[in-house]
PDB file of C-alpha atoms in Angstrom:
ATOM      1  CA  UNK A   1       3.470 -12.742   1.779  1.00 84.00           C
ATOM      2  CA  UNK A   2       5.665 -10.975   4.502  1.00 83.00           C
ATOM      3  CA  UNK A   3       6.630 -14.809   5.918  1.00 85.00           C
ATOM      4  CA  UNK A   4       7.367 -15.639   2.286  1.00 80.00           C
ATOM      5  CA  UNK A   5       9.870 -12.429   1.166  1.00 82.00           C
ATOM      6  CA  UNK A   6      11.677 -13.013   4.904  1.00 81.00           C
ATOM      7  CA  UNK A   7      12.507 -16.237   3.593  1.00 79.00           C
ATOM      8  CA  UNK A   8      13.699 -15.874   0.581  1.00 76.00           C
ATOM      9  CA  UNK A   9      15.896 -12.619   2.133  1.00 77.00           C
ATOM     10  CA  UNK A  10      17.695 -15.164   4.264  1.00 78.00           C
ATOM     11  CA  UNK A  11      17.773 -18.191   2.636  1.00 79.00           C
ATOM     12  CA  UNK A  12      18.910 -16.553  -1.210  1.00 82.00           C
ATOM     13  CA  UNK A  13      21.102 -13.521  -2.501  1.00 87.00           C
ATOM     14  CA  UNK A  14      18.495 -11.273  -3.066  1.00 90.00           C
ATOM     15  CA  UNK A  15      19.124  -8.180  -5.970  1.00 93.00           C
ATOM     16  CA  UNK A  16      16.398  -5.241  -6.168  1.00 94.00           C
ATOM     17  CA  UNK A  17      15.203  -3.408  -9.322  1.00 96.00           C
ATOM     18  CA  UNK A  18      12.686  -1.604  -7.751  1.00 96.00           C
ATOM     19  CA  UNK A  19      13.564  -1.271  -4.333  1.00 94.00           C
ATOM     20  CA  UNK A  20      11.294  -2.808  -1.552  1.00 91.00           C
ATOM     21  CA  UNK A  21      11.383  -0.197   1.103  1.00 90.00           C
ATOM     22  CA  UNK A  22       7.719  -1.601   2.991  1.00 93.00           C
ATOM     23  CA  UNK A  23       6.256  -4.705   4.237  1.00 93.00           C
ATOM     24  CA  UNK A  24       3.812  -6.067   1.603  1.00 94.00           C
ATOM     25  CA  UNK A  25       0.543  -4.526   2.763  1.00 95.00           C
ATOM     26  CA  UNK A  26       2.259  -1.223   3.232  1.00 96.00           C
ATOM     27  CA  UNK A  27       4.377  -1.169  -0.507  1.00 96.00           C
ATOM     28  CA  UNK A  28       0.634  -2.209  -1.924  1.00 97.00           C
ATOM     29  CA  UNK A  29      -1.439   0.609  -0.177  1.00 97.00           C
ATOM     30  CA  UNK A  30       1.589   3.285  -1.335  1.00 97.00           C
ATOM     31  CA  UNK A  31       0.591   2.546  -4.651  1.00 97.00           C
ATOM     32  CA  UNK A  32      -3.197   2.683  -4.580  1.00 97.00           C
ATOM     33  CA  UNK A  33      -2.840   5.968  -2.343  1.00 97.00           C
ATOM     34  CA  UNK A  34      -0.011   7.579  -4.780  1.00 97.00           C
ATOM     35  CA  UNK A  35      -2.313   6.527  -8.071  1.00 97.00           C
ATOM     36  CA  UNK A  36      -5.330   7.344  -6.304  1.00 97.00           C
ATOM     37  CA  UNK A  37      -6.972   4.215  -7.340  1.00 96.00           C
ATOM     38  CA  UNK A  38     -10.827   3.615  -7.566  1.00 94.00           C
ATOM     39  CA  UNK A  39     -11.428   0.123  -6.738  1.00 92.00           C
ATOM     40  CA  UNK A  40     -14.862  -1.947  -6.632  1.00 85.00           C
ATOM     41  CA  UNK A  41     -14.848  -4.556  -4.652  1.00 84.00           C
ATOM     42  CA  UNK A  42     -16.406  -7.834  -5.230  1.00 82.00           C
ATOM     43  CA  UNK A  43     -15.589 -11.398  -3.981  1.00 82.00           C
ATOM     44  CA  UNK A  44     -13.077 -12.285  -6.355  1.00 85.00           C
ATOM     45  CA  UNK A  45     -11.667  -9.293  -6.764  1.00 88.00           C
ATOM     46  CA  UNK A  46      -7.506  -8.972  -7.399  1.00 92.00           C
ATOM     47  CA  UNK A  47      -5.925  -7.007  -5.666  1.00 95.00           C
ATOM     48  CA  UNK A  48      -2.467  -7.351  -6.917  1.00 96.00           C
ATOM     49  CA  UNK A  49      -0.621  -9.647  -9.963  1.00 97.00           C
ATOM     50  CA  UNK A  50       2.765 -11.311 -10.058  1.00 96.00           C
ATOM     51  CA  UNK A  51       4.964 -11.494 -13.289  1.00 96.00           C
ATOM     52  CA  UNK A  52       7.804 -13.885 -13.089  1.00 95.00           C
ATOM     53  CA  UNK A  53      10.495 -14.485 -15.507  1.00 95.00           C
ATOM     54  CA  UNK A  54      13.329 -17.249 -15.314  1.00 90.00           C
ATOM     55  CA  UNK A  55      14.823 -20.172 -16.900  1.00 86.00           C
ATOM     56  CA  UNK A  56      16.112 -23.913 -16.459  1.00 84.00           C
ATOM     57  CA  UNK A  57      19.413 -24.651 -15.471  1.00 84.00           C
ATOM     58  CA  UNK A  58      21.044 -25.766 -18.784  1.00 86.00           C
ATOM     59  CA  UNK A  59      19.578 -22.091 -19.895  1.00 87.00           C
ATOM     60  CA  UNK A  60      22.488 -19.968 -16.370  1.00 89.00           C
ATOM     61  CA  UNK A  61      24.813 -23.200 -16.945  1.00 86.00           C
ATOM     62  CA  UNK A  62      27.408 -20.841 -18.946  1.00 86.00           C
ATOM     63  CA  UNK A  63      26.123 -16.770 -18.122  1.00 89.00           C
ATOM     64  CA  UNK A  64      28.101 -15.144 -15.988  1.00 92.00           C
ATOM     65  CA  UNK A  65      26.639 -13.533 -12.943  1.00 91.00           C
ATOM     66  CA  UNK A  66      26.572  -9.880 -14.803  1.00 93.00           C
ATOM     67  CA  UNK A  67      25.180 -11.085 -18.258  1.00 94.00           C
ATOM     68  CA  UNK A  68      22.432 -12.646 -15.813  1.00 93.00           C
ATOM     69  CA  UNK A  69      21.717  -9.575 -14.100  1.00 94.00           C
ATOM     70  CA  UNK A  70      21.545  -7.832 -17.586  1.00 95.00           C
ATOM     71  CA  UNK A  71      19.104 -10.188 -18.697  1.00 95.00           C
ATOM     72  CA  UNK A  72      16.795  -9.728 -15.641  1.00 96.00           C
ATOM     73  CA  UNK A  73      17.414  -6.160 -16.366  1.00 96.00           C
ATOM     74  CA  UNK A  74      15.989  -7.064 -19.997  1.00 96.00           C
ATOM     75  CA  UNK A  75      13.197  -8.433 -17.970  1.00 96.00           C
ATOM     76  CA  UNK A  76      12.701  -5.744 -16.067  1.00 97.00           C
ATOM     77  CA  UNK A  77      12.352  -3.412 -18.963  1.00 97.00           C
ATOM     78  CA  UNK A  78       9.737  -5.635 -21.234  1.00 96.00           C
ATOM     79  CA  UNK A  79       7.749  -5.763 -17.833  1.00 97.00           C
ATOM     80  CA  UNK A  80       7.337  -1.793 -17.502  1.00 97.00           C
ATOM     81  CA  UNK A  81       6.381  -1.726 -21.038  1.00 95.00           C
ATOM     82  CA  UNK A  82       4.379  -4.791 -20.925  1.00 95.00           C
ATOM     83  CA  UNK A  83       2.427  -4.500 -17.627  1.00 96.00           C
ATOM     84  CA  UNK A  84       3.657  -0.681 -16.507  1.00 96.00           C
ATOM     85  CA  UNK A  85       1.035   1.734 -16.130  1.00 96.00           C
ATOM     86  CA  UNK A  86       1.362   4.065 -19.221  1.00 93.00           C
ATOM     87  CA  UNK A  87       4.675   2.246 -20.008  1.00 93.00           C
ATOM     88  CA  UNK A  88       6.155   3.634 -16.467  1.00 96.00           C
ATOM     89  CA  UNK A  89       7.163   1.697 -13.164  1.00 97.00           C
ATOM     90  CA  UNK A  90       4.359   3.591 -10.904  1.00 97.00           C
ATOM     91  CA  UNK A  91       1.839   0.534 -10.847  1.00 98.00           C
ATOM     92  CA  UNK A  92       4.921  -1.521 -10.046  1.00 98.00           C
ATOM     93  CA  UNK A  93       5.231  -2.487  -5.988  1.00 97.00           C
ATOM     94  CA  UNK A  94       8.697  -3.793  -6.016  1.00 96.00           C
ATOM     95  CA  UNK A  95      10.800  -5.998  -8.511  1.00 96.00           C
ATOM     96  CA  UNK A  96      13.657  -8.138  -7.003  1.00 94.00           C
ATOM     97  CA  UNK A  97      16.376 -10.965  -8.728  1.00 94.00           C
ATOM     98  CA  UNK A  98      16.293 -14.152  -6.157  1.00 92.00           C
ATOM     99  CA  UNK A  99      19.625 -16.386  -7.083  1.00 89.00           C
ATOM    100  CA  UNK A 100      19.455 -19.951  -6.003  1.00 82.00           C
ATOM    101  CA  UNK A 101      21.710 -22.576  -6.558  1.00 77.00           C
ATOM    102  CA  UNK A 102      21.087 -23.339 -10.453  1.00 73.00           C
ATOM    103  CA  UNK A 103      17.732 -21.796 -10.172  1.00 82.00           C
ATOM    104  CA  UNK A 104      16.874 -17.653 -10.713  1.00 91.00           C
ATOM    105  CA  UNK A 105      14.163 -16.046 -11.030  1.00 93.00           C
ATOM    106  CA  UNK A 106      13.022 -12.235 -11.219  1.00 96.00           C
ATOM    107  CA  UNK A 107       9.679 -11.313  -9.551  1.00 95.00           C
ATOM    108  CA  UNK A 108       7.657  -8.251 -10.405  1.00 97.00           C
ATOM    109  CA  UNK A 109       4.443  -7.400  -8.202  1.00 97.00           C
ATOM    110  CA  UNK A 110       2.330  -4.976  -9.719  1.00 98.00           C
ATOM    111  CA  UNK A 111      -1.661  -3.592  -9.247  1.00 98.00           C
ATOM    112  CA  UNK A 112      -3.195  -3.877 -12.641  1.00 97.00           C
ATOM    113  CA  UNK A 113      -4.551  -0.303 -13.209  1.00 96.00           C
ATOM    114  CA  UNK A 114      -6.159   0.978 -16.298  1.00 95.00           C
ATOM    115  CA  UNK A 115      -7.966   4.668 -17.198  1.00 94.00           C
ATOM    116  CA  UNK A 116     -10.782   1.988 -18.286  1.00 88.00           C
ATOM    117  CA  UNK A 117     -13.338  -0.438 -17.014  1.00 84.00           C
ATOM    118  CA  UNK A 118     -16.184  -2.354 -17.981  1.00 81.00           C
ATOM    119  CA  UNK A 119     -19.870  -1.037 -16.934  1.00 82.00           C
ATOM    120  CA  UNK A 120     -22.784  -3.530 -17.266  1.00 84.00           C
ATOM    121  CA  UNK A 121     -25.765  -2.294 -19.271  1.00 88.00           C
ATOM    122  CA  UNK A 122     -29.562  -3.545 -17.982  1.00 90.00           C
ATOM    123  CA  UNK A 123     -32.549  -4.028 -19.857  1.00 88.00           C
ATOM    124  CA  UNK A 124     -35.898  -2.783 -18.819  1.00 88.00           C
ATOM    125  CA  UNK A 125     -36.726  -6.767 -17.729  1.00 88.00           C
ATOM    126  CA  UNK A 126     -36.665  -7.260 -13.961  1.00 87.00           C
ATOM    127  CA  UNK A 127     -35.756 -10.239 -12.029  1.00 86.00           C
ATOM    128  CA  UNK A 128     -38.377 -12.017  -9.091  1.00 86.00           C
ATOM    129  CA  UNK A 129     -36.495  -9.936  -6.588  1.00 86.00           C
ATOM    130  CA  UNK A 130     -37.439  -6.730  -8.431  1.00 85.00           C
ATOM    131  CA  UNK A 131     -33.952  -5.747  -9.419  1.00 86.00           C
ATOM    132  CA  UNK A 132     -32.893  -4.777 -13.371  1.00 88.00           C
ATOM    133  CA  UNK A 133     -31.895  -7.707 -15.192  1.00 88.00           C
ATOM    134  CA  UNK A 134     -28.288  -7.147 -17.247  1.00 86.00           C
ATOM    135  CA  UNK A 135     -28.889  -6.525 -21.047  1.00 90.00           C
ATOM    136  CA  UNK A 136     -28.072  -9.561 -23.829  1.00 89.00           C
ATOM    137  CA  UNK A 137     -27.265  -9.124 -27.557  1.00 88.00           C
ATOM    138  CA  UNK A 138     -28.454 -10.947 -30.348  1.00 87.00           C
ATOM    139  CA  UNK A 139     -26.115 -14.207 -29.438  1.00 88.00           C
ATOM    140  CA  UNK A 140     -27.558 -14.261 -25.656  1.00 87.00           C
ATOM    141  CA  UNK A 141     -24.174 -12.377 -24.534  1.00 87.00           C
ATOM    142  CA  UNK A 142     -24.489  -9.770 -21.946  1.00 87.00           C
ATOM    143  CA  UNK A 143     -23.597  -6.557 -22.741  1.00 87.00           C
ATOM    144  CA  UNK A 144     -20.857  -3.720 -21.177  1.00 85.00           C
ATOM    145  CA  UNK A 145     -19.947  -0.367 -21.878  1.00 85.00           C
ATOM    146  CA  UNK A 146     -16.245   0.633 -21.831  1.00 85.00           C
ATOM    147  CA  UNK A 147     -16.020   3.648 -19.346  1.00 85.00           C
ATOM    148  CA  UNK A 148     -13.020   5.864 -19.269  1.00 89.00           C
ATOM    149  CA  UNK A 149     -11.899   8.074 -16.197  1.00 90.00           C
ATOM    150  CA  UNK A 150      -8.727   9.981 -15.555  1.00 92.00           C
ATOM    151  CA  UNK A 151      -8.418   8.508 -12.452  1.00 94.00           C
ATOM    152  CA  UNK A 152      -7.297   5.002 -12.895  1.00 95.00           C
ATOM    153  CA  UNK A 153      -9.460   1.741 -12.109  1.00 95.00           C
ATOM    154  CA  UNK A 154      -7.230  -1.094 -10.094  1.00 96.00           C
ATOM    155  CA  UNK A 155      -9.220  -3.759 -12.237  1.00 93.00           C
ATOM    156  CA  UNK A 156      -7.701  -6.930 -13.404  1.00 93.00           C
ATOM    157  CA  UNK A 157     -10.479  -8.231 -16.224  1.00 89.00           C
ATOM    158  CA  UNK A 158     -10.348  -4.917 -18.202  1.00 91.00           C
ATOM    159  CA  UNK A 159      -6.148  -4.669 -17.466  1.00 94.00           C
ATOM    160  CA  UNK A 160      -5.816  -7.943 -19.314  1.00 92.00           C
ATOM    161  CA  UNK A 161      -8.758  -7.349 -21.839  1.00 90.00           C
ATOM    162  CA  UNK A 162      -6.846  -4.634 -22.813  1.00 91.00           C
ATOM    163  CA  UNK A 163      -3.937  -6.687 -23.640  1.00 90.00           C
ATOM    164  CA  UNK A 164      -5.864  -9.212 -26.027  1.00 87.00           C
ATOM    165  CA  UNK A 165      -8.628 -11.088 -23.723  1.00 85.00           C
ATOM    166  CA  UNK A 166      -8.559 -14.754 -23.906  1.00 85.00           C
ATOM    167  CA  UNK A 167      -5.415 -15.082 -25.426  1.00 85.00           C
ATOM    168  CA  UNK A 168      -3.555 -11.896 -23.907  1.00 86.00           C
ATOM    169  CA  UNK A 169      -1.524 -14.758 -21.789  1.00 86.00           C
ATOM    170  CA  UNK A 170      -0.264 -16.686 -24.874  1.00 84.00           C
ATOM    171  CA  UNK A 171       0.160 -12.457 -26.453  1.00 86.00           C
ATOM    172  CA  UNK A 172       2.584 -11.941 -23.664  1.00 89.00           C
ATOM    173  CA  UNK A 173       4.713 -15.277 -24.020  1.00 88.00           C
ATOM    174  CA  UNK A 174       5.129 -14.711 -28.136  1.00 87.00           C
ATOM    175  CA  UNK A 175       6.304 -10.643 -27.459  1.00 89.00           C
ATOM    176  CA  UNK A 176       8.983 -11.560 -24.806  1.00 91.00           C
ATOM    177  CA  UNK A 177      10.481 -14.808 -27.023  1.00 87.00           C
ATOM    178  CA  UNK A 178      10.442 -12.109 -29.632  1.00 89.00           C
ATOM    179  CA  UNK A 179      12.179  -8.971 -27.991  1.00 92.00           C
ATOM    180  CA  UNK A 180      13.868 -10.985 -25.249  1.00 92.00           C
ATOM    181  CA  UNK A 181      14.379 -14.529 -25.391  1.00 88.00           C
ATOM    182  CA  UNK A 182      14.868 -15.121 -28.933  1.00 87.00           C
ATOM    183  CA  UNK A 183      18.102 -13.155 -28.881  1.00 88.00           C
ATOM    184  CA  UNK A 184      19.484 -16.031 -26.674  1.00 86.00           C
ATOM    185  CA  UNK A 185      18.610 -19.048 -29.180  1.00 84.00           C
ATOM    186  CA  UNK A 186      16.210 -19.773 -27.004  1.00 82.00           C
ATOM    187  CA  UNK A 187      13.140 -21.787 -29.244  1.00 76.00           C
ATOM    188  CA  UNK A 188       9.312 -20.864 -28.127  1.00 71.00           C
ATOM    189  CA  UNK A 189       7.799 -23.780 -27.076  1.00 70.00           C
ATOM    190  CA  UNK A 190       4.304 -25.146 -28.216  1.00 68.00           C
ATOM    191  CA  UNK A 191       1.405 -24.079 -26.282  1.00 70.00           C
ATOM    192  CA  UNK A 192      -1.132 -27.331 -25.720  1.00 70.00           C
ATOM    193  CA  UNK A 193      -3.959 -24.814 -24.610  1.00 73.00           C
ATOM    194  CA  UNK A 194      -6.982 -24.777 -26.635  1.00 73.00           C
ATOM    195  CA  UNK A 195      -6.917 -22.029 -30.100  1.00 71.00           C
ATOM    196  CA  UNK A 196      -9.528 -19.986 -28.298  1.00 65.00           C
ATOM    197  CA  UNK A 197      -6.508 -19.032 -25.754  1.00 73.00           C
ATOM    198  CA  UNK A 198      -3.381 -19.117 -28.177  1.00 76.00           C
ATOM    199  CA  UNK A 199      -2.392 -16.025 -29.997  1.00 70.00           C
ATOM    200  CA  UNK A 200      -2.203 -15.801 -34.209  1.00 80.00           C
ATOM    201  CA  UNK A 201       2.023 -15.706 -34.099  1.00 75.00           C
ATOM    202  CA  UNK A 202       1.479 -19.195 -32.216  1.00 74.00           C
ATOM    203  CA  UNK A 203      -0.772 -21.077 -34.013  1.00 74.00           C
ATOM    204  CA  UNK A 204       0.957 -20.061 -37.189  1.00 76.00           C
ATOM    205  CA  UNK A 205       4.341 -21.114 -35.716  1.00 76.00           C
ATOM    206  CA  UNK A 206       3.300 -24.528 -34.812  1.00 72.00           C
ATOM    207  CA  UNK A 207       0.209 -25.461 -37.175  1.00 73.00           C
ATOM    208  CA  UNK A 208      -2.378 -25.069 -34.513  1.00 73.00           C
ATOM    209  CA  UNK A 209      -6.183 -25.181 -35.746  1.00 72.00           C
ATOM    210  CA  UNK A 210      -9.622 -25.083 -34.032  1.00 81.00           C
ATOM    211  CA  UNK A 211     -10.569 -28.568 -33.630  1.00 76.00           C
ATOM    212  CA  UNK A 212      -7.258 -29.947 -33.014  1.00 76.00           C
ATOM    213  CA  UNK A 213      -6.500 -32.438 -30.824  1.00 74.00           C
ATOM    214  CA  UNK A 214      -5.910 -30.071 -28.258  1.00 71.00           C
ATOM    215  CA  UNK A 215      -9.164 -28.062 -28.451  1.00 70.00           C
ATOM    216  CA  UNK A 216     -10.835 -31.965 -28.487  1.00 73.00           C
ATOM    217  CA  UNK A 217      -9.235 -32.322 -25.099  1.00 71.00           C
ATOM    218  CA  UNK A 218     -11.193 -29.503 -23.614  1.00 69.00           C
ATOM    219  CA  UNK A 219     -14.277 -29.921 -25.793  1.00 64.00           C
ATOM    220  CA  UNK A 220     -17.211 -31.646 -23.778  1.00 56.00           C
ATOM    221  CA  UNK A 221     -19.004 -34.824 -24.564  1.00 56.00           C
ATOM    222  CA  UNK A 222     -21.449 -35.346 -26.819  1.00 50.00           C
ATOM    223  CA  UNK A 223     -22.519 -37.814 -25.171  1.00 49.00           C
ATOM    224  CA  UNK A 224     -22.661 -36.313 -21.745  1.00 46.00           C
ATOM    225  CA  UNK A 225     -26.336 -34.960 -20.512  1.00 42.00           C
TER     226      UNK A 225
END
């Protein structure tokens, strides 16, 4: 990541929002030690999440360099109330405007931190190794508990749970094109991902159904063993 910022730093104007002041590894550990952070570690754990907002080149062709740098400011501020820990900047590593030649983009690196995470709940059943087996519910679905602390978790499932689950992605997309890119005639394109990820204001917008031709591209086949 440190090879990739130097890069950019020579090869593009570079504009901060939230000043960089560290290398990478350094900027991230500031955070977790200034939140004081409780982190479990697992194999695919995250340890940090990128939000990037931009646009084609037909969308700069006529902004001038300020009205761009007040929409990235726009950016800036849907990001600290979108992803922002409590709505504030203190999850937020750095946040930086790159300008290329008919291409910019604003980057926002951030540790997803929430006052809540997900605890597993066994059963009295034990497995051939001797170890609790993890609790089901009726429908065979294993079962959590939602455990709150006052001393944030850095956890991204139960960050973006938080935000809507499955479709806290398409959630996202649908409130910026409302607060942000709508006011610059900008139309919200389709989403082709199956219902199951695609928020209510989208499927409404566009007609989308379960069983549509998109969800048949994802659904298995029948006739498959």
């Amino acid at each position: 990541m440190n090879e990739y910022f130097e890069l950019d730093y020579v090869e593009y104007a570079v504009t901060f929002l939230k000043p960089k002041t560290l290398n990478f590894e350094e900027s991230w550990q500031q955070v977790f030690t200034e939140m004081d952070l409780q982190f479990h570690k697992t194999k695919r754990s995250i340890y940090y999440e990128c939000i990037a907002f931009g646009g084609n080149s037909e969308f700069w062709e006529d902004m001038s360099n300020e009205n761009r740098l007040q929409y990235f400011k726009w950016c800036y501020e849907f990001a600290i109330n979108y992803i922002g820990f409590n709505g504030t900047d203190r999850n937020i590593m750095f946040a930086y405007v790159l300008d290329r030649e008919n291409r910019h983009v604003l980057e926002v690196y951030y540790l997803p931190a929430t006052h809540n995470i997900q605890k597993k709940i066994y059963s009295h059943e034990r497995s051939p190794s001797g170890g609790y087996l993890q609790a089901k519910d009726l429908n065979d679905n294993y079962i959590y508990e939602t455990v709150y602390s006052s001393r944030p978790f850095l956890s991204h499932y139960q960050f973006w749970k938080e935000r809507g689950g499955e479709t806290a992605y398409s959630s996202l997309q649908e409130d910026f094109y409302q607060q942000v890119s709508e006011n610059y005639h900008v139309r919200r394109g389709e989403s082709l991902s199956p219902t199951w990820y695609t928020c209510d204001a989208q499927q409404r917008r566009y007609n989308r159904y379960e069983g549509d031709e998109y969800d048949q591209l994802y659904m298995p086949d029948e006739d498959e063993d």
